[in-house]
Amino acid sequence: MYKILKAKFIAPNVKSFIIEAPLIAKKRQAGQFVMLRVHDKGERIPITIADSDIKAGWINIIVQGLGKTSAHLNTLEAGDHLQDLVGPLGLPTHIENWGTLVCISGGVGTAEALPIAAAGKAAGNRVISIIGARNKDLIIAEAQMAELVDEVRISTDDGSAGRHGLVTDVLQDIMDEGIKPDMIVAIGPLPMMAAVSNQTKEIGIPTMVSLNAIMVDGTGMCGACRATVGGKTVFVCVDGPEFDGHQVDFKELGMRQKMYKKQEAESHKCFLEKQMKKLKTEQAEEVSS
Amino acid sequence: MKREKPQSFNTVPIKERLTIPRQDMPEQDALLRSTNFLEVNLGFTPEQAVIEAQRCIECKNPTCMEGCPVNIKIPDFIQLICNKDFMGAAEKIKEDNSLPAVCGRVCPQETQCEQVCVVGKRFEPVAIGRLERFVADYAMLHGNGSAKTIEKPKPSGQKVAIVGSGPAGLAVASDLIKEGHDITVFEALHEFGGVLVYGIPEFRLPKAILREEVANLEAKGVKFIKNFIVGRTMTIQELMTDEGYDAVFLGLGAGLPRFMNIPGENLNGVYSANEFLTRSNLMRGYEFPEWDTPLYRAKHAIIVGGGNTAMDAVRTAKRLGADEASIVYRRSEEEMPARNEEIHHAKEEGVQFLNLVNPIEFIGDEQGNVVMAKCLRMKLGEPDESGRRRPIPMEGSEFTMDVDMVVIAVGNGSNPLIAQTTPEIETNKWGNIVADDDGRTSMEGVFAGGDIVSGGATVILAMGAGRKSAAAISEYLKEKVGSVT
C-alpha cells in the first residue's frame, strides 16, 4: 500500500497528490509516468509524474476526475492509501540545448510540463511557456511554471484570463513578434496536441508530444497502448510516451481513446450511484444521531 | 540416470493391469461451462487415482522420467499412489517440481511423459498428468507446506534476486531457498505468477492454486516484492552493488506481443492475446463492472493463431457471451501447436475452427471499430524450418467475414526493457537474452532462463530452464564464497 501524504484540489475536479514512494522518487526523470490502482478491484491507469522529492521520498501526481478510476482517486485524502503504484515507466524526455524551447500545455498537462520545462531550462534553453485552458479557473500550476521559465503566456477559450483564444493563437503571436522557437513540446488534450503539431509542421518547427494512450500493464507486455507514428506501430509505454508530433496519427489515437467510452460511462455511473448511496446513509446517520 | 527401483505397492497382476481402462477425468458439462469461468476439469477421485496408478507396469527403464523436462520421479510417486500414500506421492514430486498443481494442469503431458509411456505403445498411456494433479490437489487440501513442518536450512549469507515471478522464477526460488540463500522475487505487476496469472484463464488454472503455491514458497522463507520493475525502479547493477545481491536470475518471460503487420490492426476491438487475456485474467474484466477494467463482449470474435494461447482466448470470448467465437489458423488442425485437450475442450464448448485461413486486412467503421476481416484461404506446401508444412495463399480465394472483435495470438517478441537499461547483457537480434545451457549471461553473476531466453515456450520448459539456472547459481555462489575466503 502506498500512503497519500497530501491531497488538495488545485482546480475544479483537479486534485494534486503527494504520495510516499521513495524508490520512484529517486529514479524518475522528466516525462516518466507511474501505473496505479486505487483499490483491489481497480483498473491500472497511467499518470505522469509531475514532481518528486528524493530526500522526503515522495512523488506528486495531478489527477483530473474524468472516468470512474480518476473520480474515485479524487475522493481520496491525506492518510488514505493507493492499492498499487509502480514506476517510473516510459522513456525520459530527451532534453538538449536547442536554443528557444516553447512548452505548450493545457489542462493537467501543465503539471506534466513542469519537469520538462525545468530540465529544458537547466540545459540552457530560453523557455517560454504557453498555458491554455477553457477558462480562468482551469489554469493550474501557473505560478510554479513562472518560477521555472523565462516567460509564461496564457490563453483561455472564453477570454477570462490571458489572450482570448487558443494556444495556437499565442504561438502565432510569438512568431509574429519575431521569436523563432527551435523546439516545441506540447502536452495536453489530444485535439490541442494535434492542432499544435499541424501548425508547426507547416512551418517546420520540431514538435514533441506526450501521448496519453490507454494502457493495461504499462511495461510493454500487452500492446493496448499502440499508436501509429510515422506509419509504424509503436507501444506508447515502452517506445514513448513522447513522440514526434508531426509523425503521429492523431485521428487513430483519438478513436482508440474512445474505445471503452460506453463501458466507462457504465462504470462511472455505478460508482456515482454507490457514492450517492454512501452519502445518503451518512446523512441519515447524522440525522438519527 | 541412477535411481533405485521404487518399492512396488501394486497388487494387480501385470497382465490384468493392461486391461484396466484409462480413467476419465470428470469435467464440467460443456454447455454449462461455456457460460462460466469455473475450472473445466474437476480432477480424479482418490479411487480413480488408485485405479489409474495401478495401470503402471513398473518398467525397468522408466522412459516417462526422461520425457519430463524436470525428471520427476514418476514411477516412485505412482507406486505411492497405489499405496494410497497421497501425501508421500506429493512430497516425491516436489523433490523435482515445485509447482505440481500448476504443471498437472497446464503441462503438455501428451508430448512429454505420457508420449513415451510404455503402456501407451499398445494401449492408452498412464494418465501421469492427471495423477500429478490429483496428488498436488490432495496435498493442498490436506495442508501441505504449513510453516511449522518446514525445516529451514542454515543461512548461507548470500542473497539472490529473482526477476519475474512466473514459472522460471518460482522454480529458481524453490531450488535455491533449500540451500539457505536469502531469496527475493521481484514482480512488476500486482499479483505473483507471471504468465500463470495474466495468461492462463481461471477455467484452466484457478488463481487460488497459484496463490497457495506462492504462499508455500513464502512459508519456506522466499521474499516476494510486487510493483517493482527491475530496470526501472532499480537496475540490475544497483541490485548487485547497492542492495548487495550476489546473483540475479532474469525470468522475464516473453513480453511485447507480436502483430501481423496488416492494415487495420490498430482498430478498436483488435486485441493482442496478451491484452485480451490480461484484461480478463489479471484484471478480471469478465466481472466488469463489478471489477473496473472493461473488456469487449463480442457477437462474433475471431482469434488468429493455433496455440494454447489462442485456445484460451477463444474460450474466454465464448464465455464472455460471443454468439460465434472462431479460431482462424493458417495451417490445418494437424499442425496446430495447441494441446489436443484444449482443442477438444474448445470444440465441445462450441468454438468454430476456420483452418487454412489467414486474415490480410481488418476493416473498421467510422468510429474506428473493427467490423470485418478480409481473409485468404491457404493450402499446405512443403515442410518449412519448423518441420510443419508451409501455408501457401490460394489465388483468388479472398473472402470477408463480419467480426466485431479480433484477438491476435501469433506469439510474442521480447520486452526491450532490460536491453534498454542494461546494455552489459547481450541480446540476440530478436531481443532475447543470450545465455548458455545453464543460464549464464554475458554479465557476471546474472543468469536468465525461460521465455526471455528461448522465446515463447511452455511452463514446464521454463521451469526446467529455471532449475538448470538454479544449479548454476548455486555453483557460482559457492565459488564466490571460496574466492572471498
mmCIF file with all atom_site columns, N, CA and C in Angstrom, chain B residues 28 32-40 201-204 206 280-281 284-287 295 297 312 315-321:
data_model
loop_
_atom_site.group_PDB
_atom_site.id
_atom_site.type_symbol
_atom_site.label_atom_id
_atom_site.label_alt_id
_atom_site.label_comp_id
_atom_site.label_asym_id
_atom_site.label_entity_id
_atom_site.label_seq_id
_atom_site.pdbx_PDB_ins_code
_atom_site.Cartn_x
_atom_site.Cartn_y
_atom_site.Cartn_z
_atom_site.occupancy
_atom_site.B_iso_or_equiv
_atom_site.pdbx_formal_charge
_atom_site.auth_seq_id
_atom_site.auth_comp_id
_atom_site.auth_asym_id
_atom_site.auth_atom_id
_atom_site.pdbx_PDB_model_num
ATOM 1  N N  . GLN B 1 28  ? -16.641 -30.338 -15.979 1.00 0.00 ? 28  GLN B N  1
ATOM 2  C CA . GLN B 1 28  ? -17.907 -29.599 -16.040 1.00 0.00 ? 28  GLN B CA 1
ATOM 3  C C  . GLN B 1 28  ? -18.575 -29.826 -17.393 1.00 0.00 ? 28  GLN B C  1
ATOM 4  N N  . LEU B 1 32  ? -22.734 -25.904 -19.893 1.00 0.00 ? 32  LEU B N  1
ATOM 5  C CA . LEU B 1 32  ? -22.731 -25.093 -18.684 1.00 0.00 ? 32  LEU B CA 1
ATOM 6  C C  . LEU B 1 32  ? -21.426 -24.312 -18.567 1.00 0.00 ? 32  LEU B C  1
ATOM 7  N N  . ARG B 1 33  ? -20.316 -25.008 -18.784 1.00 0.00 ? 33  ARG B N  1
ATOM 8  C CA . ARG B 1 33  ? -19.024 -24.347 -18.533 1.00 0.00 ? 33  ARG B CA 1
ATOM 9  C C  . ARG B 1 33  ? -18.718 -23.248 -19.536 1.00 0.00 ? 33  ARG B C  1
ATOM 10 N N  . SER B 1 34  ? -19.327 -23.323 -20.745 1.00 0.00 ? 34  SER B N  1
ATOM 11 C CA . SER B 1 34  ? -19.041 -22.259 -21.706 1.00 0.00 ? 34  SER B CA 1
ATOM 12 C C  . SER B 1 34  ? -19.701 -20.951 -21.291 1.00 0.00 ? 34  SER B C  1
ATOM 13 N N  . THR B 1 35  ? -20.413 -20.972 -20.160 1.00 0.00 ? 35  THR B N  1
ATOM 14 C CA . THR B 1 35  ? -21.014 -19.732 -19.658 1.00 0.00 ? 35  THR B CA 1
ATOM 15 C C  . THR B 1 35  ? -20.389 -19.289 -18.338 1.00 0.00 ? 35  THR B C  1
ATOM 16 N N  . ASN B 1 36  ? -19.416 -20.033 -17.824 1.00 0.00 ? 36  ASN B N  1
ATOM 17 C CA . ASN B 1 36  ? -18.799 -19.599 -16.567 1.00 0.00 ? 36  ASN B CA 1
ATOM 18 C C  . ASN B 1 36  ? -17.275 -19.695 -16.638 1.00 0.00 ? 36  ASN B C  1
ATOM 19 N N  . PHE B 1 37  ? -16.608 -19.171 -15.633 1.00 0.00 ? 37  PHE B N  1
ATOM 20 C CA . PHE B 1 37  ? -15.146 -19.187 -15.622 1.00 0.00 ? 37  PHE B CA 1
ATOM 21 C C  . PHE B 1 37  ? -14.604 -20.189 -14.599 1.00 0.00 ? 37  PHE B C  1
ATOM 22 N N  . LEU B 1 38  ? -15.465 -21.074 -14.123 1.00 0.00 ? 38  LEU B N  1
ATOM 23 C CA . LEU B 1 38  ? -15.007 -22.075 -13.155 1.00 0.00 ? 38  LEU B CA 1
ATOM 24 C C  . LEU B 1 38  ? -14.184 -23.143 -13.870 1.00 0.00 ? 38  LEU B C  1
ATOM 25 N N  . GLU B 1 39  ? -13.375 -23.850 -13.095 1.00 0.00 ? 39  GLU B N  1
ATOM 26 C CA . GLU B 1 39  ? -12.461 -24.813 -13.708 1.00 0.00 ? 39  GLU B CA 1
ATOM 27 C C  . GLU B 1 39  ? -13.223 -25.886 -14.487 1.00 0.00 ? 39  GLU B C  1
ATOM 28 N N  . VAL B 1 40  ? -12.694 -26.204 -15.664 1.00 0.00 ? 40  VAL B N  1
ATOM 29 C CA . VAL B 1 40  ? -13.324 -27.191 -16.550 1.00 0.00 ? 40  VAL B CA 1
ATOM 30 C C  . VAL B 1 40  ? -13.093 -28.609 -16.017 1.00 0.00 ? 40  VAL B C  1
ATOM 31 N N  . PRO B 1 201 ? -6.354  -18.681 -18.169 1.00 0.00 ? 201 PRO B N  1
ATOM 32 C CA . PRO B 1 201 ? -7.648  -18.366 -17.564 1.00 0.00 ? 201 PRO B CA 1
ATOM 33 C C  . PRO B 1 201 ? -7.973  -19.209 -16.333 1.00 0.00 ? 201 PRO B C  1
ATOM 34 N N  . GLU B 1 202 ? -8.804  -18.636 -15.530 1.00 0.00 ? 202 GLU B N  1
ATOM 35 C CA . GLU B 1 202 ? -9.303  -19.276 -14.312 1.00 0.00 ? 202 GLU B CA 1
ATOM 36 C C  . GLU B 1 202 ? -9.880  -20.666 -14.595 1.00 0.00 ? 202 GLU B C  1
ATOM 37 N N  . PHE B 1 203 ? -10.536 -20.827 -15.761 1.00 0.00 ? 203 PHE B N  1
ATOM 38 C CA . PHE B 1 203 ? -11.174 -22.118 -16.035 1.00 0.00 ? 203 PHE B CA 1
ATOM 39 C C  . PHE B 1 203 ? -10.156 -23.216 -16.338 1.00 0.00 ? 203 PHE B C  1
ATOM 40 N N  . ARG B 1 204 ? -8.905  -22.836 -16.518 1.00 0.00 ? 204 ARG B N  1
ATOM 41 C CA . ARG B 1 204 ? -7.859  -23.829 -16.761 1.00 0.00 ? 204 ARG B CA 1
ATOM 42 C C  . ARG B 1 204 ? -6.899  -23.918 -15.575 1.00 0.00 ? 204 ARG B C  1
ATOM 43 N N  . PRO B 1 206 ? -7.084  -22.227 -11.726 1.00 0.00 ? 206 PRO B N  1
ATOM 44 C CA . PRO B 1 206 ? -7.636  -21.265 -10.761 1.00 0.00 ? 206 PRO B CA 1
ATOM 45 C C  . PRO B 1 206 ? -6.531  -20.509 -10.022 1.00 0.00 ? 206 PRO B C  1
ATOM 46 N N  . SER B 1 280 ? -8.801  -9.922  -19.001 1.00 0.00 ? 280 SER B N  1
ATOM 47 C CA . SER B 1 280 ? -9.736  -10.890 -18.450 1.00 0.00 ? 280 SER B CA 1
ATOM 48 C C  . SER B 1 280 ? -9.190  -11.557 -17.182 1.00 0.00 ? 280 SER B C  1
ATOM 49 N N  . ASN B 1 281 ? -7.989  -12.108 -17.254 1.00 0.00 ? 281 ASN B N  1
ATOM 50 C CA . ASN B 1 281 ? -7.475  -12.926 -16.145 1.00 0.00 ? 281 ASN B CA 1
ATOM 51 C C  . ASN B 1 281 ? -6.967  -12.101 -14.972 1.00 0.00 ? 281 ASN B C  1
ATOM 52 N N  . ARG B 1 284 ? -9.632  -9.180  -14.259 1.00 0.00 ? 284 ARG B N  1
ATOM 53 C CA . ARG B 1 284 ? -10.998 -9.684  -14.082 1.00 0.00 ? 284 ARG B CA 1
ATOM 54 C C  . ARG B 1 284 ? -12.041 -8.906  -14.872 1.00 0.00 ? 284 ARG B C  1
ATOM 55 N N  . GLY B 1 285 ? -11.685 -8.594  -16.115 1.00 0.00 ? 285 GLY B N  1
ATOM 56 C CA . GLY B 1 285 ? -12.614 -7.871  -16.979 1.00 0.00 ? 285 GLY B CA 1
ATOM 57 C C  . GLY B 1 285 ? -13.924 -8.615  -17.168 1.00 0.00 ? 285 GLY B C  1
ATOM 58 N N  . TYR B 1 286 ? -13.887 -9.943  -16.986 1.00 0.00 ? 286 TYR B N  1
ATOM 59 C CA . TYR B 1 286 ? -15.134 -10.694 -17.167 1.00 0.00 ? 286 TYR B CA 1
ATOM 60 C C  . TYR B 1 286 ? -16.114 -10.411 -16.045 1.00 0.00 ? 286 TYR B C  1
ATOM 61 N N  . GLU B 1 287 ? -15.643 -9.746  -14.992 1.00 0.00 ? 287 GLU B N  1
ATOM 62 C CA . GLU B 1 287 ? -16.563 -9.372  -13.922 1.00 0.00 ? 287 GLU B CA 1
ATOM 63 C C  . GLU B 1 287 ? -16.886 -7.873  -13.944 1.00 0.00 ? 287 GLU B C  1
ATOM 64 N N  . LEU B 1 295 ? -13.824 -4.777  -20.892 1.00 0.00 ? 295 LEU B N  1
ATOM 65 C CA . LEU B 1 295 ? -13.436 -5.809  -21.856 1.00 0.00 ? 295 LEU B CA 1
ATOM 66 C C  . LEU B 1 295 ? -14.576 -5.958  -22.850 1.00 0.00 ? 295 LEU B C  1
ATOM 67 N N  . ARG B 1 297 ? -17.313 -7.386  -25.162 1.00 0.00 ? 297 ARG B N  1
ATOM 68 C CA . ARG B 1 297 ? -18.128 -8.593  -25.275 1.00 0.00 ? 297 ARG B CA 1
ATOM 69 C C  . ARG B 1 297 ? -18.601 -8.639  -26.716 1.00 0.00 ? 297 ARG B C  1
ATOM 70 N N  . ASP B 1 312 ? -7.103  -20.434 -25.270 1.00 0.00 ? 312 ASP B N  1
ATOM 71 C CA . ASP B 1 312 ? -7.526  -19.723 -24.053 1.00 0.00 ? 312 ASP B CA 1
ATOM 72 C C  . ASP B 1 312 ? -8.354  -18.495 -24.422 1.00 0.00 ? 312 ASP B C  1
ATOM 73 N N  . ARG B 1 315 ? -11.882 -19.417 -25.974 1.00 0.00 ? 315 ARG B N  1
ATOM 74 C CA . ARG B 1 315 ? -12.812 -19.944 -24.962 1.00 0.00 ? 315 ARG B CA 1
ATOM 75 C C  . ARG B 1 315 ? -13.242 -18.828 -24.010 1.00 0.00 ? 315 ARG B C  1
ATOM 76 N N  . THR B 1 316 ? -12.353 -17.861 -23.792 1.00 0.00 ? 316 THR B N  1
ATOM 77 C CA . THR B 1 316 ? -12.713 -16.699 -22.980 1.00 0.00 ? 316 THR B CA 1
ATOM 78 C C  . THR B 1 316 ? -13.780 -15.867 -23.701 1.00 0.00 ? 316 THR B C  1
ATOM 79 N N  . ALA B 1 317 ? -13.553 -15.642 -25.011 1.00 0.00 ? 317 ALA B N  1
ATOM 80 C CA . ALA B 1 317 ? -14.514 -14.847 -25.792 1.00 0.00 ? 317 ALA B CA 1
ATOM 81 C C  . ALA B 1 317 ? -15.895 -15.502 -25.746 1.00 0.00 ? 317 ALA B C  1
ATOM 82 N N  . LYS B 1 318 ? -15.903 -16.816 -25.841 1.00 0.00 ? 318 LYS B N  1
ATOM 83 C CA . LYS B 1 318 ? -17.165 -17.562 -25.782 1.00 0.00 ? 318 LYS B CA 1
ATOM 84 C C  . LYS B 1 318 ? -17.840 -17.343 -24.426 1.00 0.00 ? 318 LYS B C  1
ATOM 85 N N  . ARG B 1 319 ? -17.059 -17.446 -23.381 1.00 0.00 ? 319 ARG B N  1
ATOM 86 C CA . ARG B 1 319 ? -17.609 -17.276 -22.039 1.00 0.00 ? 319 ARG B CA 1
ATOM 87 C C  . ARG B 1 319 ? -18.102 -15.851 -21.795 1.00 0.00 ? 319 ARG B C  1
ATOM 88 N N  . LEU B 1 320 ? -17.519 -14.905 -22.518 1.00 0.00 ? 320 LEU B N  1
ATOM 89 C CA . LEU B 1 320 ? -17.978 -13.514 -22.377 1.00 0.00 ? 320 LEU B CA 1
ATOM 90 C C  . LEU B 1 320 ? -19.270 -13.291 -23.152 1.00 0.00 ? 320 LEU B C  1
ATOM 91 N N  . GLY B 1 321 ? -19.747 -14.317 -23.820 1.00 0.00 ? 321 GLY B N  1
ATOM 92 C CA . GLY B 1 321 ? -21.068 -14.221 -24.444 1.00 0.00 ? 321 GLY B CA 1
ATOM 93 C C  . GLY B 1 321 ? -21.101 -14.143 -25.951 1.00 0.00 ? 321 GLY B C  1
#
